[in-house]
Structures are given as structure tokens and as C-alpha cells.
Tab-separated table of C-alpha atoms in Angstrom:
chain	number	residue	atom	x	y	z
A	1	MET	CA	0.000	0.000	0.000
A	2	ALA	CA	1.356	3.467	-0.859
A	3	ALA	CA	2.364	5.570	2.142
A	4	ALA	CA	-0.307	8.222	1.433
A	5	ALA	CA	-3.067	5.619	1.196
A	6	ARG	CA	-1.835	3.930	4.362
A	7	ASP	CA	-1.848	7.254	6.200
A	8	ARG	CA	-5.380	7.965	4.931
A	9	VAL	CA	-6.648	4.595	6.236
A	10	ALA	CA	-4.885	5.122	9.573
A	11	HIS	CA	-6.496	8.572	9.816
A	12	LEU	CA	-9.948	7.117	9.045
A	13	LEU	CA	-9.538	4.405	11.652
A	14	ARG	CA	-8.455	6.973	14.262
A	15	GLN	CA	-11.502	9.092	13.411
A	16	LEU	CA	-13.786	6.088	13.729
A	17	GLN	CA	-12.213	5.210	17.032
A	18	ARG	CA	-12.545	8.726	18.446
A	19	ALA	CA	-16.102	9.418	17.327
A	20	ALA	CA	-17.655	7.322	20.051
A	21	CYS	CA	-21.332	7.570	20.695
A	22	GLN	CA	-21.897	8.259	24.371
A	23	CYS	CA	-23.852	5.091	25.063
A	24	PRO	CA	-25.127	5.060	28.655
A	25	THR	CA	-23.858	1.567	29.333
A	26	HIS	CA	-20.262	0.511	28.936
A	27	SER	CA	-20.661	-2.536	31.135
A	28	HIS	CA	-21.366	-5.925	29.629
A	29	THR	CA	-23.173	-7.539	32.509
A	30	TYR	CA	-26.315	-9.573	31.980
A	31	SER	CA	-27.997	-8.967	35.309
A	32	GLN	CA	-29.920	-5.824	34.450
A	33	ALA	CA	-33.652	-5.672	34.888
A	34	PRO	CA	-35.726	-4.413	31.951
A	35	GLY	CA	-34.986	-0.752	31.394
A	36	LEU	CA	-35.582	2.056	28.972
A	37	SER	CA	-33.283	2.456	25.997
A	38	PRO	CA	-32.225	5.953	24.906
A	39	SER	CA	-35.057	5.938	22.352
A	40	GLY	CA	-37.606	5.419	25.105
A	41	LYS	CA	-38.614	1.927	23.989
A	42	THR	CA	-38.545	-0.790	26.603
A	43	THR	CA	-35.651	-3.161	26.039
A	44	ASP	CA	-35.864	-6.940	26.176
A	45	TYR	CA	-35.445	-8.833	29.440
A	46	ALA	CA	-35.137	-12.443	28.206
A	47	PHE	CA	-33.334	-14.498	25.597
A	48	GLU	CA	-34.104	-17.878	24.100
A	49	MET	CA	-31.766	-20.613	22.834
A	50	ALA	CA	-32.953	-22.517	19.774
A	51	VAL	CA	-30.691	-25.003	18.034
A	52	SER	CA	-31.063	-28.025	15.803
A	53	ASN	CA	-30.250	-31.477	17.109
A	54	ILE	CA	-26.688	-32.270	16.093
A	55	ARG	CA	-24.928	-35.582	15.542
A	56	TYR	CA	-21.182	-35.615	14.958
A	57	GLY	CA	-18.898	-38.385	13.756
A	58	ALA	CA	-16.732	-39.537	10.855
A	59	GLY	CA	-19.034	-41.423	8.486
A	60	VAL	CA	-22.258	-40.399	10.261
A	61	THR	CA	-23.899	-39.509	6.899
A	62	LYS	CA	-24.613	-43.196	6.339
A	63	GLU	CA	-27.217	-43.004	9.123
A	64	VAL	CA	-29.437	-40.535	7.228
A	65	GLY	CA	-31.560	-43.265	5.614
A	66	MET	CA	-32.278	-44.831	9.003
A	67	ASP	CA	-33.231	-41.423	10.425
A	68	LEU	CA	-35.735	-40.890	7.611
A	69	GLN	CA	-37.085	-44.393	8.082
A	70	ASN	CA	-37.511	-43.668	11.807
A	71	MET	CA	-39.435	-40.515	10.879
A	72	GLY	CA	-41.712	-42.518	8.586
A	73	ALA	CA	-40.670	-40.547	5.486
A	74	LYS	CA	-42.128	-41.842	2.222
A	75	ASN	CA	-41.237	-39.134	-0.298
A	76	VAL	CA	-37.953	-37.302	0.284
A	77	CYS	CA	-36.344	-34.373	-1.536
A	78	LEU	CA	-32.533	-34.448	-1.537
A	79	MET	CA	-31.108	-31.011	-2.342
A	80	THR	CA	-27.550	-30.282	-3.461
A	81	ASP	CA	-25.640	-28.350	-6.129
A	82	LYS	CA	-24.285	-29.464	-9.495
A	83	ASN	CA	-20.673	-29.777	-8.289
A	84	LEU	CA	-21.458	-31.762	-5.153
A	85	SER	CA	-23.911	-34.055	-6.922
A	86	GLN	CA	-20.884	-35.833	-8.441
A	87	LEU	CA	-18.915	-36.101	-5.180
A	88	PRO	CA	-18.842	-38.683	-2.346
A	89	PRO	CA	-20.937	-36.752	0.247
A	90	VAL	CA	-24.036	-36.919	-1.976
A	91	GLN	CA	-23.293	-40.481	-3.062
A	92	VAL	CA	-23.007	-41.645	0.558
A	93	ALA	CA	-26.334	-39.976	1.420
A	94	MET	CA	-28.101	-41.493	-1.621
A	95	ASP	CA	-26.677	-44.950	-0.878
A	96	SER	CA	-28.079	-44.723	2.652
A	97	LEU	CA	-31.528	-43.742	1.343
A	98	VAL	CA	-31.528	-46.602	-1.167
A	99	LYS	CA	-30.313	-49.125	1.408
A	100	ASN	CA	-33.132	-48.151	3.778
A	101	GLY	CA	-35.831	-48.190	1.103
A	102	ILE	CA	-36.521	-44.442	1.171
A	103	PRO	CA	-38.071	-43.093	-2.074
A	104	PHE	CA	-36.344	-39.810	-2.993
A	105	THR	CA	-35.963	-37.227	-5.729
A	106	VAL	CA	-32.766	-35.219	-6.244
A	107	TYR	CA	-32.814	-31.454	-6.810
A	108	ASP	CA	-29.293	-30.394	-7.815
A	109	ASN	CA	-29.951	-26.922	-9.188
A	110	VAL	CA	-28.981	-25.012	-6.025
A	111	ARG	CA	-27.067	-21.835	-6.864
A	112	VAL	CA	-23.880	-21.059	-4.936
A	113	GLU	CA	-24.783	-17.732	-3.265
A	114	PRO	CA	-28.527	-18.147	-3.969
A	115	THR	CA	-30.865	-15.465	-5.321
A	116	ASP	CA	-34.587	-14.912	-4.904
A	117	ALA	CA	-34.971	-16.485	-8.375
A	118	SER	CA	-32.997	-19.607	-7.423
A	119	PHE	CA	-34.986	-19.873	-4.163
A	120	MET	CA	-38.250	-19.598	-6.140
A	121	GLU	CA	-37.171	-22.349	-8.516
A	122	ALA	CA	-36.436	-24.689	-5.603
A	123	ILE	CA	-39.700	-23.692	-3.896
A	124	GLU	CA	-41.682	-24.520	-7.040
A	125	PHE	CA	-39.953	-27.912	-7.235
A	126	ALA	CA	-40.791	-28.603	-3.578
A	127	GLN	CA	-44.419	-27.529	-3.952
A	128	LYS	CA	-44.925	-29.802	-6.967
A	129	GLY	CA	-43.165	-32.718	-5.280
A	130	ALA	CA	-45.340	-32.744	-2.146
A	131	PHE	CA	-42.394	-34.080	-0.130
A	132	ASP	CA	-42.754	-35.253	3.456
A	133	ALA	CA	-39.069	-34.737	4.379
A	134	TYR	CA	-35.933	-33.001	3.082
A	135	VAL	CA	-32.219	-33.731	3.077
A	136	ALA	CA	-29.773	-30.907	2.273
A	137	VAL	CA	-26.221	-32.009	1.390
A	138	GLY	CA	-23.895	-29.066	0.827
A	139	GLY	CA	-22.739	-25.730	2.174
A	140	GLY	CA	-24.802	-22.807	3.388
A	141	SER	CA	-26.266	-22.163	-0.067
A	142	THR	CA	-27.789	-25.649	-0.220
A	143	MET	CA	-29.008	-25.705	3.379
A	144	ASP	CA	-30.547	-22.223	3.097
A	145	THR	CA	-32.250	-23.073	-0.216
A	146	CYS	CA	-33.689	-26.216	1.339
A	147	LYS	CA	-35.004	-24.297	4.374
A	148	ALA	CA	-36.788	-21.852	2.072
A	149	ALA	CA	-38.224	-24.666	-0.070
A	150	ASN	CA	-39.536	-26.446	3.032
A	151	LEU	CA	-41.067	-23.220	4.398
A	152	TYR	CA	-42.942	-22.126	1.270
A	153	ALA	CA	-44.016	-25.652	0.321
A	154	SER	CA	-45.516	-25.863	3.838
A	155	SER	CA	-47.150	-22.435	3.403
A	156	PRO	CA	-48.197	-22.521	-0.271
A	157	HIS	CA	-50.524	-19.511	-0.125
A	158	SER	CA	-47.885	-17.154	1.274
A	159	ASP	CA	-46.330	-14.452	-0.861
A	160	PHE	CA	-42.532	-14.801	-1.142
A	161	LEU	CA	-41.878	-11.538	0.726
A	162	ASP	CA	-44.159	-12.492	3.626
A	163	TYR	CA	-41.378	-14.209	5.588
A	164	VAL	CA	-38.425	-12.185	4.277
A	165	SER	CA	-36.885	-9.937	6.926
A	166	ALA	CA	-38.040	-6.328	7.129
A	167	PRO	CA	-37.563	-3.743	5.727
A	168	ILE	CA	-37.214	-5.616	2.407
A	169	GLY	CA	-39.943	-8.126	3.242
A	170	LYS	CA	-42.819	-8.212	5.718
A	171	GLY	CA	-40.978	-10.286	8.340
A	172	LYS	CA	-44.109	-12.204	9.349
A	173	PRO	CA	-43.685	-14.839	12.080
A	174	VAL	CA	-43.862	-18.450	10.851
A	175	SER	CA	-46.849	-20.239	12.352
A	176	VAL	CA	-47.248	-23.187	9.929
A	177	PRO	CA	-45.734	-26.609	10.758
A	178	LEU	CA	-42.789	-27.568	8.516
A	179	LYS	CA	-41.595	-30.980	7.339
A	180	PRO	CA	-38.486	-32.610	8.852
A	181	LEU	CA	-35.212	-31.380	7.328
A	182	ILE	CA	-31.873	-33.146	7.821
A	183	ALA	CA	-28.845	-30.984	6.997
A	184	VAL	CA	-25.498	-32.534	6.039
A	185	PRO	CA	-22.936	-29.690	5.865
A	186	THR	CA	-19.978	-30.179	3.528
A	187	THR	CA	-18.204	-26.895	4.348
A	188	SER	CA	-16.939	-25.539	7.658
A	189	GLY	CA	-18.364	-22.068	7.730
A	190	THR	CA	-21.992	-21.122	7.711
A	191	GLY	CA	-23.209	-23.191	10.667
A	192	SER	CA	-26.498	-23.257	8.758
A	193	GLU	CA	-27.179	-26.786	10.036
A	194	THR	CA	-27.844	-25.229	13.458
A	195	THR	CA	-29.730	-22.020	12.596
A	196	GLY	CA	-33.131	-20.740	11.530
A	197	VAL	CA	-31.688	-18.371	8.950
A	198	ALA	CA	-31.710	-18.568	5.118
A	199	ILE	CA	-29.781	-15.914	3.167
A	200	PHE	CA	-30.187	-14.933	-0.502
A	201	ASP	CA	-29.488	-12.129	-2.999
A	202	TYR	CA	-32.602	-10.063	-3.687
A	203	GLU	CA	-31.761	-9.223	-7.272
A	204	HIS	CA	-34.273	-6.391	-7.725
A	205	LEU	CA	-32.436	-4.289	-5.112
A	206	LYS	CA	-29.018	-5.935	-5.567
A	207	VAL	CA	-28.790	-6.666	-1.828
A	208	LYS	CA	-28.552	-9.752	0.278
A	209	THR	CA	-31.342	-10.371	2.738
A	210	GLY	CA	-32.883	-13.412	4.341
A	211	ILE	CA	-35.522	-15.260	6.269
A	212	ALA	CA	-34.916	-15.569	10.010
A	213	SER	CA	-37.169	-17.768	12.110
A	214	ARG	CA	-36.565	-20.525	14.625
A	215	ALA	CA	-39.270	-22.476	12.784
A	216	ILE	CA	-37.058	-23.113	9.728
A	217	LYS	CA	-34.025	-24.536	11.524
A	218	PRO	CA	-33.151	-28.127	10.505
A	219	THR	CA	-34.563	-30.986	12.537
A	220	LEU	CA	-31.122	-32.609	12.624
A	221	GLY	CA	-27.616	-31.678	11.518
A	222	LEU	CA	-25.309	-34.558	10.597
A	223	ILE	CA	-21.768	-33.224	10.972
A	224	ASP	CA	-19.470	-35.643	9.144
A	225	PRO	CA	-15.828	-34.491	9.071
A	226	LEU	CA	-15.010	-36.824	6.173
A	227	HIS	CA	-16.837	-34.381	3.883
A	228	THR	CA	-14.355	-31.616	4.648
A	229	LEU	CA	-11.592	-33.519	2.827
A	230	HIS	CA	-13.267	-32.616	-0.482
A	231	MET	CA	-12.898	-28.845	0.092
A	232	PRO	CA	-10.266	-26.910	-1.914
A	233	ALA	CA	-7.929	-24.624	0.067
A	234	ARG	CA	-9.675	-21.286	-0.670
A	235	VAL	CA	-13.074	-22.755	0.175
A	236	VAL	CA	-11.632	-23.898	3.527
A	237	ALA	CA	-10.162	-20.421	4.117
A	238	ASN	CA	-13.256	-18.437	3.144
A	239	SER	CA	-15.683	-20.665	5.036
A	240	GLY	CA	-13.323	-20.466	8.019
A	241	PHE	CA	-13.460	-16.660	7.884
A	242	ASP	CA	-17.234	-16.929	8.214
A	243	VAL	CA	-16.734	-18.939	11.426
A	244	LEU	CA	-14.218	-16.338	12.632
A	245	CYS	CA	-16.629	-13.449	12.088
A	246	HIS	CA	-19.639	-15.348	13.456
A	247	ALA	CA	-17.708	-15.788	16.686
A	248	LEU	CA	-16.286	-12.245	16.858
A	249	GLU	CA	-19.542	-10.509	15.957
A	250	SER	CA	-21.821	-12.521	18.226
A	251	TYR	CA	-19.422	-12.063	21.174
A	252	THR	CA	-19.223	-8.281	20.638
A	253	ALA	CA	-22.887	-7.746	19.705
A	254	LEU	CA	-25.227	-5.484	21.641
A	255	PRO	CA	-26.265	-7.415	24.792
A	256	TYR	CA	-29.762	-8.887	24.570
A	257	HIS	CA	-31.091	-6.746	27.449
A	258	LEU	CA	-30.196	-3.549	25.567
A	259	ARG	CA	-31.985	-4.587	22.370
A	260	SER	CA	-35.290	-2.869	21.727
A	261	PRO	CA	-38.199	-3.097	21.400
A	262	CYS	CA	-39.227	-5.660	23.962
A	263	PRO	CA	-41.465	-8.180	22.122
A	264	SER	CA	-45.126	-8.080	23.073
A	265	ASN	CA	-45.354	-11.814	22.349
A	266	PRO	CA	-42.554	-14.443	22.422
A	267	ILE	CA	-43.250	-15.375	18.781
A	268	THR	CA	-41.971	-11.945	17.719
A	269	ARG	CA	-38.690	-12.183	19.678
A	270	PRO	CA	-36.095	-12.216	16.879
A	271	ALA	CA	-33.812	-15.183	16.222
A	272	TYR	CA	-30.902	-12.719	16.514
A	273	GLN	CA	-31.336	-11.392	20.046
A	274	GLY	CA	-27.971	-9.894	21.002
A	275	SER	CA	-25.050	-11.320	22.946
A	276	ASN	CA	-26.028	-13.483	25.894
A	277	PRO	CA	-24.273	-15.721	28.409
A	278	ILE	CA	-24.954	-18.995	26.540
A	279	SER	CA	-24.023	-17.776	23.061
A	280	ASP	CA	-20.842	-16.269	24.531
A	281	ILE	CA	-19.559	-19.700	25.542
A	282	TRP	CA	-20.024	-21.131	22.037
A	283	ALA	CA	-18.537	-18.071	20.345
A	284	ILE	CA	-15.364	-18.036	22.433
A	285	HIS	CA	-14.849	-21.776	22.067
A	286	ALA	CA	-15.277	-21.521	18.288
A	287	LEU	CA	-12.756	-18.667	18.205
A	288	ARG	CA	-10.159	-20.757	20.062
A	289	ILE	CA	-10.560	-23.558	17.510
A	290	VAL	CA	-10.207	-21.126	14.589
A	291	ALA	CA	-7.028	-19.714	16.135
A	292	LYS	CA	-5.552	-23.190	16.571
A	293	TYR	CA	-6.693	-25.053	13.463
A	294	LEU	CA	-7.754	-22.819	10.544
A	295	LYS	CA	-4.273	-22.241	9.103
A	296	ARG	CA	-3.517	-25.976	9.302
A	297	ALA	CA	-6.845	-26.848	7.664
A	298	VAL	CA	-6.159	-24.473	4.757
A	299	ARG	CA	-2.565	-25.533	4.179
A	300	ASN	CA	-2.973	-29.308	4.338
A	301	PRO	CA	-6.025	-30.895	2.671
A	302	ASP	CA	-5.272	-34.235	4.346
A	303	ASP	CA	-5.141	-32.843	7.899
A	304	LEU	CA	-8.277	-34.597	9.113
A	305	GLU	CA	-7.710	-33.416	12.700
A	306	ALA	CA	-7.653	-29.729	11.713
A	307	ARG	CA	-10.518	-30.028	9.246
A	308	SER	CA	-12.615	-32.014	11.747
A	309	HIS	CA	-12.123	-29.348	14.402
A	310	MET	CA	-13.091	-26.600	11.944
A	311	HIS	CA	-16.228	-28.558	11.021
A	312	LEU	CA	-17.215	-28.590	14.689
A	313	ALA	CA	-16.211	-24.934	15.151
A	314	SER	CA	-18.649	-24.011	12.396
A	315	ALA	CA	-21.480	-25.636	14.353
A	316	PHE	CA	-20.301	-24.125	17.658
A	317	ALA	CA	-20.250	-20.623	16.185
A	318	GLY	CA	-23.632	-21.351	14.576
A	319	ILE	CA	-25.150	-22.102	17.969
A	320	GLY	CA	-23.672	-18.837	19.237
A	321	PHE	CA	-24.578	-16.442	16.423
A	322	GLY	CA	-27.817	-18.275	15.589
A	323	ASN	CA	-29.184	-16.920	18.869
A	324	ALA	CA	-27.053	-13.827	19.509
A	325	GLY	CA	-26.778	-12.590	15.923
A	326	VAL	CA	-24.005	-10.881	13.984
A	327	HIS	CA	-23.521	-7.195	13.215
A	328	LEU	CA	-21.502	-4.925	10.929
A	329	CYS	CA	-19.118	-7.321	9.164
A	330	HIS	CA	-22.138	-9.294	7.988
A	331	GLY	CA	-24.359	-6.286	7.350
A	332	MET	CA	-21.674	-4.696	5.157
A	333	SER	CA	-20.805	-8.002	3.466
A	334	TYR	CA	-24.184	-8.334	1.778
A	335	PRO	CA	-23.703	-5.489	-0.725
A	336	ILE	CA	-20.060	-6.576	-1.216
A	337	SER	CA	-21.376	-9.936	-2.447
A	338	GLY	CA	-24.490	-8.563	-4.115
A	339	LEU	CA	-22.824	-5.829	-6.183
A	340	VAL	CA	-19.948	-8.026	-7.430
A	341	LYS	CA	-18.739	-7.016	-10.903
A	342	THR	CA	-16.276	-9.449	-12.486
A	343	TYR	CA	-14.374	-10.975	-9.554
A	344	LYS	CA	-14.285	-14.773	-9.556
A	345	ALA	CA	-12.808	-16.426	-6.503
A	346	LYS	CA	-10.153	-19.093	-6.878
A	347	ASP	CA	-11.248	-22.714	-6.232
A	348	TYR	CA	-14.969	-22.001	-6.817
A	349	ASN	CA	-16.373	-23.802	-9.852
A	350	VAL	CA	-19.184	-21.381	-10.756
A	351	ASP	CA	-20.323	-19.712	-13.972
A	352	HIS	CA	-20.969	-16.262	-12.478
A	353	PRO	CA	-18.862	-13.566	-10.741
A	354	LEU	CA	-18.558	-14.394	-7.058
A	355	VAL	CA	-17.167	-12.857	-3.883
A	356	PRO	CA	-17.590	-15.820	-1.480
A	357	HIS	CA	-19.588	-14.970	1.623
A	358	GLY	CA	-16.775	-15.586	4.117
A	359	LEU	CA	-14.391	-13.379	2.138
A	360	SER	CA	-16.949	-10.559	1.833
A	361	VAL	CA	-17.425	-10.695	5.609
A	362	VAL	CA	-13.795	-10.734	6.717
A	363	LEU	CA	-12.492	-7.941	4.443
A	364	THR	CA	-14.164	-5.268	6.597
A	365	SER	CA	-13.316	-6.879	9.950
A	366	PRO	CA	-10.230	-4.773	10.848
A	367	ALA	CA	-12.135	-1.526	10.244
A	368	VAL	CA	-15.338	-2.761	11.916
A	369	PHE	CA	-13.714	-3.873	15.172
A	370	THR	CA	-11.662	-0.665	15.350
A	371	PHE	CA	-15.013	1.137	15.202
A	372	THR	CA	-16.939	-1.047	17.686
A	373	ALA	CA	-14.201	-1.506	20.294
A	374	GLN	CA	-15.138	1.560	22.325
A	375	MET	CA	-18.147	-0.402	23.423
A	376	PHE	CA	-16.942	-3.339	25.537
A	377	PRO	CA	-13.215	-2.930	24.769
A	378	GLU	CA	-12.383	-5.772	27.179
A	379	ARG	CA	-14.140	-8.209	24.868
A	380	HIS	CA	-12.226	-6.923	21.863
A	381	LEU	CA	-8.911	-7.334	23.696
A	382	GLU	CA	-9.898	-10.803	24.884
A	383	THR	CA	-10.585	-11.947	21.321
A	384	ALA	CA	-7.330	-10.404	20.074
A	385	GLU	CA	-5.442	-12.390	22.698
A	386	ILE	CA	-7.167	-15.621	21.654
A	387	LEU	CA	-6.098	-14.910	18.055
A	388	GLY	CA	-2.463	-14.574	19.124
A	389	ALA	CA	-1.919	-10.965	20.218
A	390	ASP	CA	0.264	-10.179	23.213
A	391	THR	CA	-2.121	-7.952	25.166
A	392	ARG	CA	-0.158	-7.750	28.433
A	393	THR	CA	0.874	-4.131	27.864
A	394	ALA	CA	-2.062	-3.101	25.636
A	395	ARG	CA	-4.067	-0.072	26.726
A	396	ILE	CA	-7.812	-0.587	26.934
A	397	GLN	CA	-8.418	2.419	24.658
A	398	ASP	CA	-6.332	0.683	21.959
A	399	ALA	CA	-8.424	-2.516	22.003
A	400	GLY	CA	-9.821	-1.938	18.512
A	401	LEU	CA	-6.459	-1.213	16.932
A	402	VAL	CA	-4.908	-4.267	18.620
A	403	LEU	CA	-7.673	-6.542	17.330
A	404	ALA	CA	-7.508	-4.954	13.860
A	405	ASP	CA	-3.739	-5.513	13.620
A	406	THR	CA	-4.157	-9.100	14.815
A	407	LEU	CA	-6.798	-9.745	12.162
A	408	ARG	CA	-4.673	-8.166	9.412
A	409	LYS	CA	-1.738	-10.429	10.280
A	410	PHE	CA	-4.044	-13.478	10.384
A	411	LEU	CA	-5.466	-12.633	6.946
A	412	PHE	CA	-2.058	-11.813	5.441
A	413	ASP	CA	-0.729	-15.193	6.611
A	414	LEU	CA	-3.617	-16.857	4.750
A	415	ASP	CA	-3.045	-14.952	1.465
A	416	VAL	CA	-6.308	-13.011	1.633
A	417	ASP	CA	-6.950	-10.430	-1.097
A	418	ASP	CA	-5.749	-6.953	-0.148
A	419	GLY	CA	-9.081	-5.358	0.684
A	420	LEU	CA	-12.157	-4.405	-1.295
A	421	ALA	CA	-10.052	-2.900	-4.096
A	422	ALA	CA	-8.645	-6.362	-4.808
A	423	VAL	CA	-12.137	-7.776	-5.417
A	424	GLY	CA	-13.089	-5.008	-7.839
A	425	TYR	CA	-14.359	-2.059	-5.780
A	426	SER	CA	-13.189	1.559	-5.724
A	427	LYS	CA	-14.019	4.709	-3.789
A	428	ALA	CA	-16.691	5.478	-6.401
A	429	ASP	CA	-18.623	2.385	-5.268
A	430	ILE	CA	-18.891	3.457	-1.636
A	431	PRO	CA	-22.319	5.189	-1.927
A	432	ALA	CA	-23.818	2.022	-3.470
A	433	LEU	CA	-22.177	-0.167	-0.809
A	434	VAL	CA	-23.594	2.059	1.938
A	435	LYS	CA	-27.034	2.026	0.308
A	436	GLY	CA	-26.897	-1.800	0.222
A	437	THR	CA	-26.015	-1.935	3.922
A	438	LEU	CA	-28.853	0.298	5.140
A	439	PRO	CA	-31.626	-2.332	4.697
A	440	GLN	CA	-29.668	-4.854	6.808
A	441	GLU	CA	-31.249	-3.659	10.036
A	442	ARG	CA	-31.759	-7.225	11.244
A	443	VAL	CA	-27.999	-7.351	11.879
A	444	THR	CA	-26.713	-3.756	11.857
A	445	LYS	CA	-28.944	-2.861	14.810
A	446	LEU	CA	-27.010	-5.445	16.831
A	447	SER	CA	-23.781	-3.496	16.477
A	448	PRO	CA	-22.756	-2.411	19.979
A	449	ARG	CA	-22.224	1.049	18.538
A	450	PRO	CA	-24.811	2.806	16.346
A	451	GLN	CA	-23.567	3.911	12.945
A	452	SER	CA	-24.456	6.726	10.572
A	453	GLU	CA	-24.217	6.616	6.788
A	454	GLU	CA	-20.999	8.621	7.131
A	455	ASP	CA	-19.600	6.002	9.525
A	456	LEU	CA	-20.423	3.222	7.052
A	457	ALA	CA	-18.778	5.146	4.212
A	458	ALA	CA	-15.617	5.572	6.307
A	459	LEU	CA	-15.623	1.859	7.179
A	460	PHE	CA	-15.872	0.877	3.506
A	461	GLU	CA	-13.116	3.325	2.587
A	462	ALA	CA	-10.849	2.004	5.359
A	463	SER	CA	-11.454	-1.527	4.010
A	464	MET	CA	-10.367	-0.771	0.426
A	465	GLN	CA	-6.843	-1.899	1.318
A	466	LEU	CA	-5.851	-4.050	4.280
A	467	TYR	CA	-2.078	-4.258	4.336
């Protein structure tokens, strides 16, 4: 990076760090009674943990046919994508269904980084098929597509935007019963096997959005580390960055008792509720695994120990963020993915430009955590230490810069593209990137520090180059 550009980024980060909002609570305790937020709305006083059943073990995919038999399934939809349909994870799942006499139909037209159109195509397939159970074999794209197909096939009279998160959709609560869904993750990133969230690109607005409801979480997640051996190095890295940011964001999110408004009925309490004592445990444990094993998993495709641990870390972080939520890295990542021009990531066999989700999330992380660290700086320092920083002499007011430097070194060691400029963006794109972030209230409101459009613009600019 040229000296002038580096100085400009350093100046932006210092500005972001200084411009703290004077939030009335700098503590991160969870013992507060319900109170009034600065806006006058009553904040929440409870949180809820919802997670899929999980079964872990090398080779556990071969049990899927027995599970479906135990459920009494007679007409199963197996969803995957075109690449995976030719690989062992799908073959093992199909063999188990055949062996246990389960009638099934394969849908292999899942799009990597799905769109509303690709969701609709899968939904139409599910509605016509009248399936009584689903199996999703793949990464987050496959699992999320399958969740959406199950939801709208179970609620055939609903308009597509009914369940899509506000402000893009109506964000209606899900009250219809869904069919059983067994998720078999083949990447170590999204944690989608544990969560009630399905993410897609809404092409009309060129933004990512999603459906978030505990009702759509899988019935069972089969976490089989043997599937991770089929992942190319960049897929391992990018999916691992998603785990990293899930853990960091959920641990530093606005605490649940400061989130407003307080729901008038439990059904309207959001899936993403803010940091809480149970999610914290999963987030920190996932972060320790990432620190210990991600580099090994990327560098050696045969390191079953490292890849197995990352597969579990993905689920751990999923349990954490699936109930606490994420914030700015994810909120800002959606337009980074959605507005992609010509960039095509290495190791992804797709026919369209693609900034992989985990990469789009992690590129803003140094700037984001510099910005958020004034709220709960102890947590930012704690995570920096877990990721390898020597924090013994660090000043608490430097927590954000310490974490940012630690993240930059981590990303540099893993050959990550040098910021948003390296994936095709320039300063001229910042207004569009900000505009694409504004509708992501479901996550941006969980930032521990409120942000203006000017703050977002500065964060994008500071993320143009990392090193």
C-alpha cells in the first residue's frame, strides 16, 4: 500500500475510534432488569436458545436413511448443487436412502450464493413434489435453499416476501408446521445446520437479505468431518473466515437486554437477540478452535484433525450467532457480495462472478472492530489475545487497533486479497455499498455502537486496502 493511502486509512480508523457515541452503558453484565433504551422503547429482558439437534462423527452420513425411516418418510427431496452431486458426500447420502428403502428425488440446481430467483425455482420444485421430508447435502447455499423450499411448500398460499426480513420483506412470524429437514454440511463455515436463517441475494435491489425464524431450523444436523476432505484450500479459508466473524460478531454484539423493542409476544422475539451468556460460551470456544486449526486446515487438505475441528467450530459458532446474531461485518458483506462485478474467486467452480460470503465478511473486519471496540473494549482485547496478540501491555483504549492488527496479520498469513479494491471495488462504489447496507437492520442494529451513513462510508473506505 502506498504511504499516502496507508496514512489515509490510519487517519480514518483513528476518526472512527474517536467518534464514540456516548452510550449510557459501557458494562457488559447480563444482570440488568428491563430498562428504557435511549429511544424510550422498553428493552428486552429475556433471551431464548434454539438449536437443531446435532450428531457428529466420521461417516455419520450413512445413518441418514435410518433417520428418515424412523421418521416414517415416504417421499424425500434431496437437495444439493451441481458440483457436489458428483462427489462422495451426496453419493453416501443417496446410498443410505436406497439401502433403507426411502423413495427420494434429487434437486441439484442449487445456486452457490442463492438469489430470490434460485430460491423460487427450488420452492416450485418442492411444492410440486409434495415431499414429506428433506435432506440438504452441501454448504450454506444448499441448506438455506432447502429451508426456504420447506417453508414455502408448507405455506403454499404465502407471498414470497411475507417471511423475508423487514424492511425488504414483511418479516411475518412463521406459524405453519414444517416438514423434517436433515442438513449434512460439507463446508466448515456457515453453521447453517444449526440455525433458523436462510440468506439470498434479492436481485431487484441488488442486496442480500434473508428469512430468520426458529421455525425453519433443521430438525437434525449430521456433521461428518469426512466431507471436509473434499474442500479446496480457498473454500476452507473463506468458510473459516465466516466462522471467525460469526464468533467475533456474536461475542461483541449489543447485549440482549439492551436490544429494543421488547417483544409483546414471544413469537416476535427475533432469532438474533444480542449477545447473551450462553451464546458467549459457544462463540469463544469456536474462536479458540479457529485460532488453533484454521491455518492448518487451509494448508494441508489431508489434515483430518484440523478439518474435523473446523467442522465442529462451524457448528459451535452457529449455535452462538444463531441466537445472539451478527452485526456490521455481515451487514456490510451483503452489498459486497451482491454488487460483485467481475471478480471470480479461486477454487470455486461457478459460472458467475462471485465474492464468497466468508471473504466478503472478513475484508471489513479490521475496520469494523476498530469502530466497535469503544463499546466493551475488554471483549475486543480478549478476542485479540485468543487470536495470538500479546495484550499484556495493551491499553484498553487501543483494544480496537490491537484486534484490527491481529486480524490483518491473520489474513495476510492466509493470502487473503488486499481489501475491497482487490475484489473489484473503488471509492466510487462506496455510496452504493452504503445504500446496500442500510436495509440490513436485522444485523446492523445489533452493532454495539450505532452507525451513521458517514460512519459506514468511512468503514468501507478504510477496508479498500488491508495491508
